[in-house]
Structures are given as C-alpha cells and as structure tokens.
mmCIF file of C-alpha atoms and ligand atoms in Angstrom:
data_model
loop_
_atom_site.group_PDB
_atom_site.id
_atom_site.type_symbol
_atom_site.label_atom_id
_atom_site.label_comp_id
_atom_site.label_asym_id
_atom_site.label_seq_id
_atom_site.Cartn_x
_atom_site.Cartn_y
_atom_site.Cartn_z
ATOM 1 C CA UNK A 176 12.239 -15.415 -24.290
ATOM 2 C CA UNK A 177 13.087 -12.645 -21.810
ATOM 3 C CA UNK A 178 12.908 -9.149 -23.197
ATOM 4 C CA UNK A 179 16.275 -7.672 -22.321
ATOM 5 C CA UNK A 180 17.177 -4.136 -23.348
ATOM 6 C CA UNK A 181 20.924 -3.624 -22.998
ATOM 7 C CA UNK A 182 20.875 0.020 -21.992
ATOM 8 C CA UNK A 183 23.745 2.516 -21.939
ATOM 9 C CA UNK A 184 23.519 5.811 -20.083
ATOM 10 C CA UNK A 185 25.986 8.270 -21.601
ATOM 11 C CA UNK A 186 26.628 10.890 -18.954
ATOM 12 C CA UNK A 187 28.192 14.086 -20.315
ATOM 13 C CA UNK A 188 30.833 16.114 -18.640
ATOM 14 C CA UNK A 189 30.450 19.884 -18.776
ATOM 15 C CA UNK A 190 29.875 21.782 -22.029
ATOM 16 C CA UNK A 191 31.314 25.276 -22.061
ATOM 17 C CA UNK A 192 29.580 28.308 -23.537
ATOM 18 C CA UNK A 193 31.884 28.532 -26.552
ATOM 19 C CA UNK A 194 31.943 24.775 -27.299
ATOM 20 C CA UNK A 195 30.655 24.251 -30.824
ATOM 21 C CA UNK A 196 27.863 21.737 -31.580
ATOM 22 C CA UNK A 197 30.243 19.704 -33.774
ATOM 23 C CA UNK A 198 32.658 19.172 -30.902
ATOM 24 C CA UNK A 199 29.843 18.207 -28.525
ATOM 25 C CA UNK A 200 28.401 15.779 -31.058
ATOM 26 C CA UNK A 201 31.871 14.223 -31.456
ATOM 27 C CA UNK A 202 31.865 13.530 -27.710
ATOM 28 C CA UNK A 203 28.376 11.996 -27.917
ATOM 29 C CA UNK A 204 29.466 9.908 -30.901
ATOM 30 C CA UNK A 205 32.432 8.501 -28.974
ATOM 31 C CA UNK A 206 30.055 7.354 -26.237
ATOM 32 C CA UNK A 207 27.564 5.962 -28.787
ATOM 33 C CA UNK A 208 30.392 3.868 -30.262
ATOM 34 C CA UNK A 209 31.409 2.628 -26.803
ATOM 35 C CA UNK A 210 27.833 1.511 -26.241
ATOM 36 C CA UNK A 211 27.660 -0.200 -29.633
ATOM 37 C CA UNK A 212 30.938 -2.012 -28.896
ATOM 38 C CA UNK A 213 29.220 -3.406 -25.779
ATOM 39 C CA UNK A 214 26.294 -4.513 -28.000
ATOM 40 C CA UNK A 215 23.834 -2.105 -26.383
ATOM 41 C CA UNK A 216 20.395 -1.655 -27.942
ATOM 42 C CA UNK A 217 19.824 1.878 -26.701
ATOM 43 C CA UNK A 218 21.838 4.879 -25.406
ATOM 44 C CA UNK A 219 20.450 7.655 -23.240
ATOM 45 C CA UNK A 220 22.001 11.142 -23.470
ATOM 46 C CA UNK A 221 21.286 14.104 -21.107
ATOM 47 C CA UNK A 222 18.818 16.990 -21.104
ATOM 48 C CA UNK A 223 19.977 19.817 -23.440
ATOM 49 C CA UNK A 224 22.807 17.514 -24.502
ATOM 50 C CA UNK A 225 24.126 19.743 -27.302
ATOM 51 C CA UNK A 226 24.850 22.958 -25.396
ATOM 52 C CA UNK A 227 25.842 24.406 -22.089
ATOM 53 C CA UNK A 228 22.918 24.844 -19.689
ATOM 54 C CA UNK A 229 22.014 28.217 -21.210
ATOM 55 C CA UNK A 230 18.966 28.989 -18.988
ATOM 56 C CA UNK A 231 21.460 30.193 -16.376
ATOM 57 C CA UNK A 232 22.056 33.270 -18.583
ATOM 58 C CA UNK A 233 19.659 36.213 -18.694
ATOM 59 C CA UNK A 234 18.976 37.817 -22.055
ATOM 60 C CA UNK A 235 16.551 40.758 -22.226
ATOM 61 C CA UNK A 236 15.679 39.914 -25.833
ATOM 62 C CA UNK A 237 14.443 36.318 -25.837
ATOM 63 C CA UNK A 238 15.034 35.857 -29.552
ATOM 64 C CA UNK A 239 18.761 36.363 -28.920
ATOM 65 C CA UNK A 240 18.711 32.938 -27.237
ATOM 66 C CA UNK A 241 17.516 31.173 -30.389
ATOM 67 C CA UNK A 242 21.119 30.249 -31.214
ATOM 68 C CA UNK A 243 20.914 27.609 -28.462
ATOM 69 C CA UNK A 244 17.903 25.964 -30.140
ATOM 70 C CA UNK A 245 17.649 23.364 -32.930
ATOM 71 C CA UNK A 246 15.260 24.273 -35.737
ATOM 72 C CA UNK A 247 15.848 20.845 -37.349
ATOM 73 C CA UNK A 248 16.429 17.393 -35.918
ATOM 74 C CA UNK A 249 18.556 15.961 -37.334
ATOM 75 C CA UNK A 250 20.274 19.170 -38.396
ATOM 76 C CA UNK A 251 23.656 19.816 -39.938
ATOM 77 C CA UNK A 252 25.595 19.097 -36.735
ATOM 78 C CA UNK A 253 23.503 16.169 -35.468
ATOM 79 C CA UNK A 254 22.978 14.211 -38.704
ATOM 80 C CA UNK A 255 26.169 12.238 -38.088
ATOM 81 C CA UNK A 256 24.734 10.942 -34.822
ATOM 82 C CA UNK A 257 21.682 9.573 -36.643
ATOM 83 C CA UNK A 258 23.762 8.137 -39.518
ATOM 84 C CA UNK A 259 26.229 6.443 -37.198
ATOM 85 C CA UNK A 260 23.489 5.060 -34.968
ATOM 86 C CA UNK A 261 21.758 3.586 -38.046
ATOM 87 C CA UNK A 262 25.022 1.988 -39.245
ATOM 88 C CA UNK A 263 25.645 0.530 -35.779
ATOM 89 C CA UNK A 264 22.007 -0.547 -35.351
ATOM 90 C CA UNK A 265 21.577 1.202 -32.021
ATOM 91 C CA UNK A 266 18.755 3.421 -30.751
ATOM 92 C CA UNK A 267 19.211 6.556 -28.661
ATOM 93 C CA UNK A 268 17.372 9.202 -26.680
ATOM 94 C CA UNK A 269 18.602 12.796 -26.845
ATOM 95 C CA UNK A 270 17.638 16.033 -25.116
ATOM 96 C CA UNK A 271 17.847 19.386 -26.916
ATOM 97 C CA UNK A 272 16.235 22.823 -27.117
ATOM 98 C CA UNK A 273 13.578 22.636 -29.843
ATOM 99 C CA UNK A 274 12.507 25.593 -32.001
ATOM 100 C CA UNK A 275 9.420 24.595 -33.963
ATOM 101 C CA UNK A 276 8.472 25.938 -37.435
ATOM 102 C CA UNK A 277 5.842 28.046 -35.606
ATOM 103 C CA UNK A 278 8.692 29.527 -33.524
ATOM 104 C CA UNK A 279 7.632 27.795 -30.323
ATOM 105 C CA UNK A 280 10.352 26.884 -27.839
ATOM 106 C CA UNK A 281 10.425 23.601 -25.934
ATOM 107 C CA UNK A 282 12.865 21.649 -23.780
ATOM 108 C CA UNK A 283 12.594 18.384 -25.700
ATOM 109 C CA UNK A 284 13.800 14.780 -25.637
ATOM 110 C CA UNK A 285 13.412 12.372 -28.537
ATOM 111 C CA UNK A 286 13.543 8.604 -28.825
ATOM 112 C CA UNK A 287 15.225 7.284 -31.959
ATOM 113 C CA UNK A 288 15.039 3.623 -32.954
ATOM 114 C CA UNK A 289 17.801 1.426 -34.389
ATOM 115 C CA UNK A 290 16.817 2.503 -37.930
ATOM 116 C CA UNK A 291 17.376 6.143 -36.881
ATOM 117 C CA UNK A 292 13.644 6.987 -37.028
ATOM 118 C CA UNK A 293 12.318 9.422 -34.431
ATOM 119 C CA UNK A 294 9.661 7.243 -32.795
ATOM 120 C CA UNK A 295 8.956 9.373 -29.735
ATOM 121 C CA UNK A 296 9.020 13.030 -28.761
ATOM 122 C CA UNK A 297 8.531 14.458 -25.282
ATOM 123 C CA UNK A 298 8.422 18.147 -24.307
ATOM 124 C CA UNK A 299 9.252 19.032 -20.697
ATOM 125 C CA UNK A 300 6.093 19.723 -18.716
ATOM 126 C CA UNK A 301 7.464 20.853 -15.339
ATOM 127 C CA UNK A 302 9.668 23.875 -16.048
ATOM 128 C CA UNK A 303 11.514 24.964 -12.894
ATOM 129 C CA UNK A 304 12.891 28.393 -12.121
ATOM 130 C CA UNK A 305 11.573 31.807 -13.092
ATOM 131 C CA UNK A 306 10.929 34.084 -16.078
ATOM 132 C CA UNK A 307 12.584 37.332 -14.948
ATOM 133 C CA UNK A 308 16.041 38.169 -13.580
ATOM 134 C CA UNK A 309 16.101 37.520 -9.809
ATOM 135 C CA UNK A 310 19.057 39.253 -8.126
ATOM 136 C CA UNK A 311 18.582 37.379 -4.822
ATOM 137 C CA UNK A 312 19.662 34.116 -6.475
ATOM 138 C CA UNK A 313 23.319 33.062 -6.541
ATOM 139 C CA UNK A 314 22.697 32.152 -10.193
ATOM 140 C CA UNK A 315 19.732 32.288 -12.536
ATOM 141 C CA UNK A 316 17.502 29.424 -13.700
ATOM 142 C CA UNK A 317 15.436 30.937 -16.520
ATOM 143 C CA UNK A 318 13.672 27.920 -18.008
ATOM 144 C CA UNK A 319 10.329 29.675 -17.547
ATOM 145 C CA UNK A 320 11.675 32.551 -19.680
ATOM 146 C CA UNK A 321 12.983 30.566 -22.616
ATOM 147 C CA UNK A 322 10.627 27.574 -22.863
ATOM 148 C CA UNK A 323 6.912 27.037 -22.835
ATOM 149 C CA UNK A 324 5.505 24.041 -20.946
ATOM 150 C CA UNK A 325 5.333 20.866 -22.989
ATOM 151 C CA UNK A 326 2.118 20.317 -24.930
ATOM 152 C CA UNK A 327 2.315 16.564 -25.503
ATOM 153 C CA UNK A 328 1.588 15.159 -22.017
ATOM 154 C CA UNK A 329 3.485 12.032 -20.985
ATOM 155 C CA UNK A 330 3.047 9.580 -23.860
ATOM 156 C CA UNK A 331 4.669 6.143 -24.014
ATOM 157 C CA UNK A 332 5.676 4.183 -27.110
ATOM 158 C CA UNK A 333 5.792 0.486 -27.897
ATOM 159 C CA UNK A 334 9.193 0.232 -29.543
ATOM 160 C CA UNK A 335 12.490 -1.676 -29.309
ATOM 161 C CA UNK A 336 10.760 -4.599 -27.606
ATOM 162 C CA UNK A 337 9.110 -2.715 -24.760
ATOM 163 C CA UNK A 338 6.913 0.150 -23.589
ATOM 164 C CA UNK A 339 9.114 3.229 -23.332
ATOM 165 C CA UNK A 340 8.539 6.670 -21.837
ATOM 166 C CA UNK A 341 10.543 9.833 -21.304
ATOM 167 C CA UNK A 342 10.576 12.818 -19.017
ATOM 168 C CA UNK A 343 13.120 15.558 -18.357
ATOM 169 C CA UNK A 344 14.976 16.610 -15.239
ATOM 170 C CA UNK A 345 12.570 18.477 -12.931
ATOM 171 C CA UNK A 346 9.748 16.167 -14.096
ATOM 172 C CA UNK A 347 11.374 13.381 -12.058
ATOM 173 C CA UNK A 348 10.522 15.166 -8.816
ATOM 174 C CA UNK A 349 6.767 14.881 -9.481
ATOM 175 C CA UNK A 350 5.092 11.528 -8.806
ATOM 176 C CA UNK A 351 2.383 12.439 -11.338
ATOM 177 C CA UNK A 352 4.973 12.190 -14.113
ATOM 178 C CA UNK A 353 5.708 8.545 -13.449
ATOM 179 C CA UNK A 354 2.136 7.619 -12.566
ATOM 180 C CA UNK A 355 0.709 8.916 -15.856
ATOM 181 C CA UNK A 356 3.232 6.740 -17.685
ATOM 182 C CA UNK A 357 2.664 3.880 -15.226
ATOM 183 C CA UNK A 358 -1.016 3.991 -16.161
ATOM 184 C CA UNK A 359 0.043 3.310 -19.757
ATOM 185 C CA UNK A 360 2.086 0.281 -18.715
ATOM 186 C CA UNK A 361 5.501 1.874 -19.054
ATOM 187 C CA UNK A 362 8.453 -0.484 -18.629
ATOM 188 C CA UNK A 363 11.410 1.879 -19.094
ATOM 189 C CA UNK A 364 11.450 5.617 -18.357
ATOM 190 C CA UNK A 365 14.451 7.559 -19.675
ATOM 191 C CA UNK A 366 15.305 11.044 -18.484
ATOM 192 C CA UNK A 367 18.157 13.498 -18.739
ATOM 193 C CA UNK A 368 19.031 16.166 -16.203
ATOM 194 C CA UNK A 369 21.097 19.329 -15.588
ATOM 195 C CA UNK A 370 20.912 19.831 -11.832
ATOM 196 C CA UNK A 371 23.078 22.323 -9.963
ATOM 197 C CA UNK A 372 25.161 20.620 -7.268
ATOM 198 C CA UNK A 373 24.077 23.313 -4.811
ATOM 199 C CA UNK A 374 20.869 25.291 -4.273
ATOM 200 C CA UNK A 375 20.920 28.921 -5.497
ATOM 201 C CA UNK A 376 18.453 29.889 -2.741
ATOM 202 C CA UNK A 377 19.709 27.712 0.145
ATOM 203 C CA UNK A 378 23.520 27.679 0.465
ATOM 204 C CA UNK A 379 23.499 25.401 3.525
ATOM 205 C CA UNK A 380 21.881 22.516 1.585
ATOM 206 C CA UNK A 381 24.644 19.970 0.952
ATOM 207 C CA UNK A 382 25.539 18.311 -2.316
ATOM 208 C CA UNK A 383 24.892 14.960 -0.601
ATOM 209 C CA UNK A 384 21.326 15.942 0.297
ATOM 210 C CA UNK A 385 20.706 17.081 -3.257
ATOM 211 C CA UNK A 386 22.085 13.834 -4.673
ATOM 212 C CA UNK A 387 19.805 11.992 -2.243
ATOM 213 C CA UNK A 388 16.805 13.914 -3.667
ATOM 214 C CA UNK A 389 17.969 13.096 -7.185
ATOM 215 C CA UNK A 390 18.061 9.362 -6.596
ATOM 216 C CA UNK A 391 15.123 9.239 -4.168
ATOM 217 C CA UNK A 392 12.568 10.527 -6.670
ATOM 218 C CA UNK A 393 13.764 8.283 -9.509
ATOM 219 C CA UNK A 394 13.908 5.219 -7.233
ATOM 220 C CA UNK A 395 10.393 5.941 -5.973
ATOM 221 C CA UNK A 396 9.125 6.423 -9.529
ATOM 222 C CA UNK A 397 10.591 3.074 -10.548
ATOM 223 C CA UNK A 398 9.233 1.100 -7.596
ATOM 224 C CA UNK A 399 5.780 2.689 -7.430
ATOM 225 C CA UNK A 400 5.209 2.076 -11.133
ATOM 226 C CA UNK A 401 7.134 -1.198 -11.406
ATOM 227 C CA UNK A 402 9.368 -0.009 -14.211
ATOM 228 C CA UNK A 403 13.006 0.602 -15.021
ATOM 229 C CA UNK A 404 14.194 4.210 -14.746
ATOM 230 C CA UNK A 405 17.394 5.601 -16.235
ATOM 231 C CA UNK A 406 18.718 9.059 -15.365
ATOM 232 C CA UNK A 407 21.491 10.717 -17.365
ATOM 233 C CA UNK A 408 23.295 13.800 -16.039
ATOM 234 C CA UNK A 409 25.173 16.562 -17.706
ATOM 235 C CA UNK A 410 27.706 17.045 -14.954
ATOM 236 C CA UNK A 411 30.711 19.058 -13.835
ATOM 237 C CA UNK A 412 31.792 22.678 -13.915
ATOM 238 C CA UNK A 413 30.121 24.749 -16.639
ATOM 239 C CA UNK A 414 31.496 28.265 -16.575
ATOM 240 C CA UNK A 415 32.004 28.163 -12.796
ATOM 241 C CA UNK A 416 28.626 26.551 -12.068
ATOM 242 C CA UNK A 417 28.761 22.947 -10.936
ATOM 243 C CA UNK A 418 26.215 20.370 -12.091
ATOM 244 C CA UNK A 419 25.741 17.104 -10.190
ATOM 245 C CA UNK A 420 26.609 13.722 -11.713
ATOM 246 C CA UNK A 421 25.055 10.518 -10.295
ATOM 247 C CA UNK A 422 23.723 9.080 -13.564
ATOM 248 C CA UNK A 423 22.117 5.744 -12.859
ATOM 249 C CA UNK A 424 19.951 2.829 -13.920
ATOM 250 C CA UNK A 425 17.261 1.721 -11.451
ATOM 251 C CA UNK A 426 15.379 -1.570 -11.480
ATOM 252 C CA UNK A 427 11.627 -2.004 -10.836
ATOM 253 C CA UNK A 428 12.361 -2.714 -7.146
ATOM 254 C CA UNK A 429 13.753 0.812 -6.955
ATOM 255 C CA UNK A 430 17.360 -0.348 -6.588
ATOM 256 C CA UNK A 431 20.261 1.384 -8.338
ATOM 257 C CA UNK A 432 21.975 -1.269 -10.457
ATOM 258 C CA UNK A 433 24.463 0.965 -12.309
ATOM 259 C CA UNK A 434 25.914 4.279 -11.143
ATOM 260 C CA UNK A 435 28.354 6.726 -12.756
ATOM 261 C CA UNK A 436 31.569 7.232 -10.805
ATOM 262 C CA UNK A 437 32.824 10.478 -12.344
ATOM 263 C CA UNK A 438 31.553 13.953 -13.268
ATOM 264 C CA UNK A 439 32.712 13.614 -16.847
ATOM 265 C CA UNK A 440 31.833 11.817 -20.070
ATOM 266 C CA UNK A 441 31.174 8.280 -18.829
ATOM 267 C CA UNK A 442 29.049 5.410 -20.092
ATOM 268 C CA UNK A 443 27.338 3.005 -17.699
ATOM 269 C CA UNK A 444 25.501 -0.143 -18.801
ATOM 270 C CA UNK A 445 22.893 -2.622 -17.658
ATOM 271 C CA UNK A 446 20.853 -5.457 -19.140
ATOM 272 C CA UNK A 447 17.308 -4.321 -18.308
ATOM 273 C CA UNK A 448 14.952 -7.293 -18.296
ATOM 274 C CA UNK A 449 11.595 -5.707 -19.084
ATOM 275 C CA UNK A 450 9.787 -8.818 -17.907
ATOM 276 C CA UNK A 451 11.082 -8.023 -14.418
ATOM 277 C CA UNK A 452 8.371 -5.333 -14.305
ATOM 278 C CA UNK A 453 5.586 -7.891 -14.399
ATOM 279 C CA UNK A 454 5.655 -9.152 -10.801
ATOM 280 C CA UNK A 455 4.993 -5.798 -9.117
ATOM 281 C CA UNK A 456 2.635 -4.708 -11.918
ATOM 282 C CA UNK A 457 0.532 -7.825 -11.216
ATOM 283 C CA UNK A 458 0.662 -7.732 -7.395
ATOM 284 C CA UNK A 459 1.355 -4.701 -5.146
ATOM 285 C CA UNK A 460 0.936 -2.252 -8.018
ATOM 286 C CA UNK A 461 -1.870 -3.945 -9.901
ATOM 287 C CA UNK A 462 -3.473 -0.559 -10.529
ATOM 288 C CA UNK A 463 -6.789 -1.946 -11.756
ATOM 289 C CA UNK A 464 -7.214 -3.944 -8.553
ATOM 290 C CA UNK A 465 -6.045 -1.445 -5.956
ATOM 291 C CA UNK A 466 -6.254 2.201 -7.060
ATOM 292 C CA UNK A 467 -9.046 4.302 -5.523
ATOM 293 C CA UNK A 468 -9.564 7.080 -8.008
ATOM 294 C CA UNK A 469 -12.682 8.320 -6.213
ATOM 295 C CA UNK A 470 -10.236 9.797 -3.663
ATOM 296 C CA UNK A 471 -7.681 11.284 -6.066
ATOM 297 C CA UNK A 472 -9.725 14.122 -7.588
ATOM 298 C CA UNK A 473 -7.637 16.914 -6.026
ATOM 299 C CA UNK A 474 -4.587 15.771 -7.954
ATOM 300 C CA UNK A 475 -5.997 16.932 -11.252
ATOM 301 C CA UNK A 476 -8.354 19.691 -10.061
ATOM 302 C CA UNK A 477 -6.035 21.771 -7.881
ATOM 303 C CA UNK A 478 -2.383 22.910 -8.189
ATOM 304 C CA UNK A 479 -1.437 24.583 -4.866
ATOM 305 C CA UNK A 480 -1.913 23.107 -1.380
ATOM 306 C CA UNK A 481 -4.932 24.418 0.571
ATOM 307 C CA UNK A 482 -4.551 23.593 4.288
ATOM 308 C CA UNK A 483 -7.678 23.555 6.479
ATOM 309 C CA UNK A 484 -8.577 26.881 8.142
ATOM 310 C CA UNK A 485 -6.757 27.690 11.440
HETATM 311 N N1 CDV B 784 17.074 21.307 -15.372
HETATM 312 C C1 CDV B 784 16.281 21.206 -14.298
HETATM 313 O O1 CDV B 784 15.085 20.978 -14.416
HETATM 314 N N2 CDV B 784 16.867 21.396 -13.096
HETATM 315 C C2 CDV B 784 16.146 21.401 -11.848
HETATM 316 C C3 CDV B 784 16.847 22.250 -10.839
HETATM 317 C C4 CDV B 784 16.750 23.692 -11.151
HETATM 318 C C5 CDV B 784 16.296 22.052 -9.439
HETATM 319 C C6 CDV B 784 15.965 20.006 -11.276
HETATM 320 O O2 CDV B 784 14.863 19.709 -10.827
HETATM 321 O O3 CDV B 784 16.946 19.244 -11.197
#
C-alpha cells in the first residue's frame, strides 16, 4: 500500500496590525475546512500565522511585545481550530510566537495530529535580522530582539503515516537544517515563512531574484535529502510592507508540484507519496554508503568562513 499524505498548504494573505486573533483564526478555519472538503490529511499554515509580522516594529521595552505571543496553545482564540480539526479528522501544522511558563520567547511551529494532539514542536534555530534599531534599513527585522534561538534542534516525528519534520522561514536557507532531518530519515518537511518581497539593505535586488532564492533552497533541500518539502507563505501588503507569496509543495526530485497563484488566502493541494522518497534515499543519497564525515568537521566546529591567508 503506498503511503500517500494528501497535503494542503494554506497560504495566508496579509494580517494587519489591528486584526484580532479571532478574525485571523476564522480565516485559518475557512482554509482548514476547504482542505477537509478535499479529504486532506494535513494542512500547513505559515510562520507566525496568528499575527502580523511584528518583528518589523521596534519596541524599547521588550515585554511590551508580549501581546503578540501565545502563553497557551491551544488558547482561548485558537481552541476552535483544534476542536474543528478533531471533528474533521485532519492534522495541521501552525506557526506562532510562543511565550513559555518560564517567560522564554520562541518563534515556534507545532505539528498536530488528526486527534488534535500536539505531536511535534519546533523552535526556530536560525533567527535572521538584528537586536537593535538600525536606521540604515528601509524597515526593521528584529527577530534577534524578540526571540531566543530554538533549543530543541531539528527533531523529526513518526506520525500520520510518515516521518515528519519542521523548520521555519530563514532555516530553509541553511543546508544544515535539511541535512540534520535527512539524517533522521525525514520524508516530509513543513515550513512557514514571512519573507519581504524586497531586500531592506539592497533595493536593486528584484522580487524575482528573491522568489528564486525562496524556491531554490527548498528545492535543493528536498532533492539532497530525498524528501517532500512544503513551504507556506504569509503574503501580501502588511501595513505597507510587502511579503512574498510563492507557497509550494516540492517532490523528492526537487520539482515544484503545486504552487500558489495569488498573494492572498489560498489553499494548494498535493497527494504526497512518501514512498517516492525511497529511490533517492537508497541510491544517490544513500547517506550510509556515500557520506564522508571525516571531511565535514568544519561544519559543526566553526561558524564564520576563514579564507586562507593572502
Ligand atoms: N521570517 C524570516 O525568517 N524571514 C527571512 C528574511 C528576513 C530574509 C527569510 O529568510 O525569509
């Protein structure tokens, strides 16, 4: 029997600063129901799916940003998502800003099974941007101010018929992200993203080039680790700042098999045959047969590049 996960990627359109959680959750619910009507097993929502992309705003007092965080999951506003998913028998993966009981702040994504149990939790490891206000930027990206780096590594979970992993936005640009999950036999990696359409430090970089980077790194991650990859954008104009769309599902050959056409709420679907990972995992990317770890030491012993002396 093939192991087919019918996957929905529920791209979000923009969320404005004053949009209440309840209204956002209603939008997510509408997409969850669309996916259930198409008999999907699993729906992927974006990074920080419940709020506007608040790290673009500077706040001198960090605690004043706690209103963007969820101290409970599910909480009052999100419980309906869990209850409805359980009734419909559909799993989902959701990104949100997590405030722990110890008052730690993480950019988090969870994996929820068809019984509405949280079976996986990932906390973003690669936090882009900066911690202080930087006037030279066209807009701010203060993830390093409001979050601490994830403390859970890149785990994978055997659930919903396959081996599932997650990462978040900037993580997709780092081959290490996918390889650590590849080394655990991952078959489907789900990630959400909030990526500005333009570069705050390089105005001449085109939106097309940035979309190319977006897809390039996810396609490479899929192929080089022989797994499915799904990327879910929060897209469109948030408070005058445009986020790219381009949500997609990528097969283990690195090919895009489903692609969002709009910059708004939009659900795309694909039947992901997890057994399609096996061929490359057993041949070109049979890690046990071909990897040469005696030459990879620098990857985990050094962060910055050190060119040879002049
Ligand atoms: N949310 C993100 O992590 N965004 C980054 C941007 C700032 C480059 C990304 O890698 O898409």
